[in-house]
Coordinates of N, CA and C in Angstrom, one line a residue:
F237 N 5.7 39.6 -47.1 CA 6.5 38.4 -47.1 C 7.9 38.8 -46.6
S238 N 8.5 38.0 -45.7 CA 9.8 38.3 -45.3 C 10.6 37.0 -45.3
F239 N 11.9 37.2 -45.5 CA 12.8 36.1 -45.6 C 13.7 36.1 -44.3
M240 N 13.8 34.9 -43.7 CA 14.7 34.8 -42.5 C 15.5 33.6 -42.7
D241 N 16.8 33.7 -42.4 CA 17.6 32.5 -42.5 C 17.4 31.6 -41.2
L242 N 16.8 30.4 -41.4 CA 16.4 29.6 -40.3 C 17.6 28.6 -39.9
E243 N 18.7 28.7 -40.6 CA 19.8 27.8 -40.3 C 20.3 27.9 -38.9
P244 N 20.5 29.1 -38.3 CA 21.0 29.1 -36.9 C 20.0 28.5 -36.0
R245 N 18.7 28.7 -36.2 CA 17.7 28.1 -35.3 C 17.7 26.6 -35.5
R246 N 17.8 26.1 -36.7 CA 17.9 24.6 -36.9 C 19.1 24.0 -36.2
K247 N 20.2 24.7 -36.3 CA 21.4 24.2 -35.6 C 21.2 24.2 -34.1
A248 N 20.6 25.3 -33.6 CA 20.4 25.3 -32.1 C 19.4 24.2 -31.7
E249 N 18.4 23.9 -32.5 CA 17.5 22.8 -32.1 C 18.2 21.5 -32.1
I250 N 19.0 21.3 -33.1 CA 19.8 20.0 -33.2 C 20.7 19.9 -32.0
A251 N 21.4 21.0 -31.6 CA 22.3 21.0 -30.5 C 21.6 20.7 -29.2
L252 N 20.4 21.3 -29.0 CA 19.6 21.0 -27.8 C 19.2 19.6 -27.8
R253 N 18.7 19.0 -28.9 CA 18.2 17.7 -28.9 C 19.4 16.7 -28.6
Q254 N 20.6 17.0 -29.1 CA 21.7 16.1 -28.8 C 22.1 16.2 -27.4
S255 N 22.1 17.4 -26.8 CA 22.4 17.6 -25.4 C 21.4 16.8 -24.5
E256 N 20.2 16.9 -24.8 CA 19.1 16.2 -24.1 C 19.4 14.7 -24.1
E257 N 19.7 14.2 -25.3 CA 20.0 12.8 -25.5 C 21.2 12.3 -24.7
R258 N 22.2 13.1 -24.7 CA 23.4 12.8 -23.9 C 23.1 12.8 -22.4
F259 N 22.3 13.8 -21.9 CA 21.9 13.8 -20.5 C 21.1 12.5 -20.2
A260 N 20.1 12.2 -21.0 CA 19.3 11.1 -20.7 C 20.1 9.8 -20.7
R261 N 21.0 9.6 -21.6 CA 21.9 8.4 -21.7 C 22.8 8.4 -20.4
S262 N 23.4 9.5 -20.0 CA 24.2 9.5 -18.8 C 23.4 9.2 -17.6
F263 N 22.2 9.8 -17.5 CA 21.4 9.6 -16.3 C 21.0 8.1 -16.2
R264 N 20.6 7.5 -17.3 CA 20.2 6.1 -17.3 C 21.4 5.1 -17.0
L265 N 22.6 5.4 -17.5 CA 23.7 4.5 -17.4 C 24.6 4.7 -16.2
T266 N 24.5 5.8 -15.5 CA 25.4 6.0 -14.4 C 25.2 5.0 -13.3
P267 N 26.3 4.5 -12.7 CA 26.1 3.6 -11.6 C 25.7 4.2 -10.3
V268 N 25.7 5.6 -10.3 CA 25.4 6.3 -9.0 C 23.9 6.4 -8.9
P269 N 23.3 6.0 -7.8 CA 21.8 6.2 -7.6 C 21.4 7.7 -7.8
T270 N 20.6 8.0 -8.7 CA 20.2 9.4 -9.0 C 18.7 9.5 -9.2
L271 N 18.2 10.6 -8.6 CA 16.8 10.9 -8.9 C 16.7 12.4 -9.3
V272 N 15.6 12.7 -10.0 CA 15.3 14.0 -10.5 C 14.0 14.4 -9.8
C273 N 14.0 15.5 -9.2 CA 12.7 16.0 -8.6 C 12.5 17.4 -8.9
S274 N 11.2 17.8 -8.8 CA 10.8 19.2 -9.1 C 11.1 20.1 -7.9
A275 N 10.9 21.4 -8.0 CA 11.2 22.3 -6.9 C 10.2 22.0 -5.8
E276 N 9.1 21.4 -6.1 CA 8.1 21.0 -5.0 C 8.4 19.7 -4.4
Q277 N 9.6 19.1 -4.7 CA 10.1 17.9 -4.2 C 9.3 16.7 -4.7
Q278 N 8.7 16.8 -5.9 CA 8.0 15.7 -6.5 C 8.9 14.9 -7.4
I279 N 9.0 13.6 -7.3 CA 9.9 12.8 -8.0 C 9.5 12.7 -9.5
V280 N 10.4 13.1 -10.4 CA 10.1 13.2 -11.8 C 10.7 12.0 -12.5
D281 N 11.9 11.5 -12.1 CA 12.5 10.4 -12.7 C 13.6 9.8 -11.8
V282 N 13.8 8.5 -11.9 CA 14.9 7.8 -11.2 C 15.6 6.9 -12.1
N283 N 16.9 6.7 -11.8 CA 17.6 5.8 -12.7 C 17.6 4.4 -12.1
E284 N 18.1 3.4 -12.9 CA 18.1 2.0 -12.5 C 18.9 1.8 -11.2
A285 N 20.0 2.5 -11.1 CA 20.9 2.3 -9.9 C 20.1 2.7 -8.6
F286 N 19.3 3.8 -8.7 CA 18.5 4.2 -7.6 C 17.5 3.1 -7.2
L287 N 16.8 2.6 -8.2 CA 15.8 1.6 -7.9 C 16.5 0.3 -7.3
N288 N 17.6 -0.1 -7.8 CA 18.3 -1.3 -7.3 C 18.8 -1.0 -5.8
T289 N 19.3 0.2 -5.6 CA 19.8 0.5 -4.2 C 18.7 0.6 -3.2
C290 N 17.6 1.2 -3.6 CA 16.5 1.5 -2.6 C 15.4 0.4 -2.6
G291 N 15.4 -0.4 -3.6 CA 14.4 -1.5 -3.6 C 13.0 -1.1 -4.0
Y292 N 12.8 0.1 -4.5 CA 11.5 0.5 -5.0 C 11.4 0.2 -6.5
S293 N 10.2 0.2 -7.0 CA 9.9 0.2 -8.4 C 9.7 1.7 -8.8
S294 N 9.8 1.9 -10.1 CA 9.6 3.3 -10.6 C 8.1 3.7 -10.4
E295 N 7.2 2.8 -10.5 CA 5.8 3.1 -10.3 C 5.5 3.5 -8.9
E296 N 6.3 3.0 -7.9 CA 6.1 3.4 -6.5 C 6.6 4.8 -6.2
L297 N 7.5 5.3 -7.1 CA 8.2 6.6 -6.8 C 7.7 7.8 -7.6
L298 N 7.5 7.5 -8.9 CA 7.2 8.6 -9.8 C 5.9 9.4 -9.4
G299 N 6.0 10.7 -9.3 CA 4.8 11.5 -8.9 C 4.7 11.7 -7.4
K300 N 5.4 10.9 -6.6 CA 5.4 11.0 -5.2 C 6.3 12.1 -4.7
T301 N 6.2 12.6 -3.5 CA 7.1 13.6 -3.0 C 8.2 12.9 -2.2
L302 N 9.3 13.6 -2.0 CA 10.4 13.0 -1.2 C 9.9 12.8 0.2
D303 N 9.1 13.7 0.7 CA 8.6 13.6 2.1 C 7.7 12.4 2.2
S304 N 6.9 12.1 1.2 CA 5.9 11.0 1.4 C 6.6 9.6 1.3
I305 N 7.8 9.5 0.8 CA 8.5 8.2 0.8 C 9.5 8.2 1.9
G306 N 9.7 9.3 2.7 CA 10.6 9.3 3.8 C 12.1 9.3 3.3
F307 N 12.3 9.9 2.2 CA 13.7 9.9 1.6 C 14.7 10.6 2.4
I308 N 14.4 11.7 3.0 CA 15.3 12.4 3.9 C 14.7 12.3 5.3
A309 N 15.3 11.6 6.2 CA 14.8 11.3 7.5 C 14.6 12.6 8.4
E310 N 15.5 13.5 8.3 CA 15.5 14.6 9.2 C 14.9 15.8 8.4
Q311 N 13.7 16.3 8.9 CA 13.0 17.4 8.2 C 13.9 18.6 8.1
A312 N 14.7 18.9 9.2 CA 15.5 20.1 9.2 C 16.6 20.0 8.0
A313 N 17.1 18.8 7.8 CA 18.1 18.6 6.7 C 17.4 18.8 5.4
A314 N 16.2 18.4 5.2 CA 15.5 18.5 4.0 C 15.2 20.0 3.7
Q315 N 14.8 20.7 4.7 CA 14.5 22.2 4.6 C 15.8 22.9 4.3
Q316 N 16.9 22.6 4.9 CA 18.1 23.2 4.6 C 18.6 23.0 3.2
L317 N 18.5 21.7 2.7 CA 18.9 21.4 1.4 C 18.1 22.1 0.3
F318 N 16.7 22.1 0.4 CA 15.9 22.7 -0.6 C 15.9 24.2 -0.4
G319 N 16.1 24.7 0.8 CA 16.3 26.2 0.9 C 17.5 26.7 0.2
Q320 N 18.6 25.9 0.2 CA 19.8 26.3 -0.5 C 19.6 26.2 -2.0
L321 N 18.9 25.2 -2.4 CA 18.6 25.0 -3.9 C 17.7 26.1 -4.4
E322 N 16.8 26.6 -3.6 CA 16.0 27.7 -4.1 C 16.8 28.9 -4.3

């Protein structure tokens, strides 16, 4: 039997949860069209401003790749952008 103080872990978990909640709230409420995609350029989430600006529904976008929806018209620009992000 061993005893370990779990208070630091509990505090870290609470801080992480609060941080995630703040990010989610900011993401949803920002007036700036924003999307979140994976390293493979697959769309993970979009905010309401993005949907209103582009005219898509979330069902049309989630799970698709940026390339498949023609989000970045110039392939060279897309390669440069994601190359820098890598």
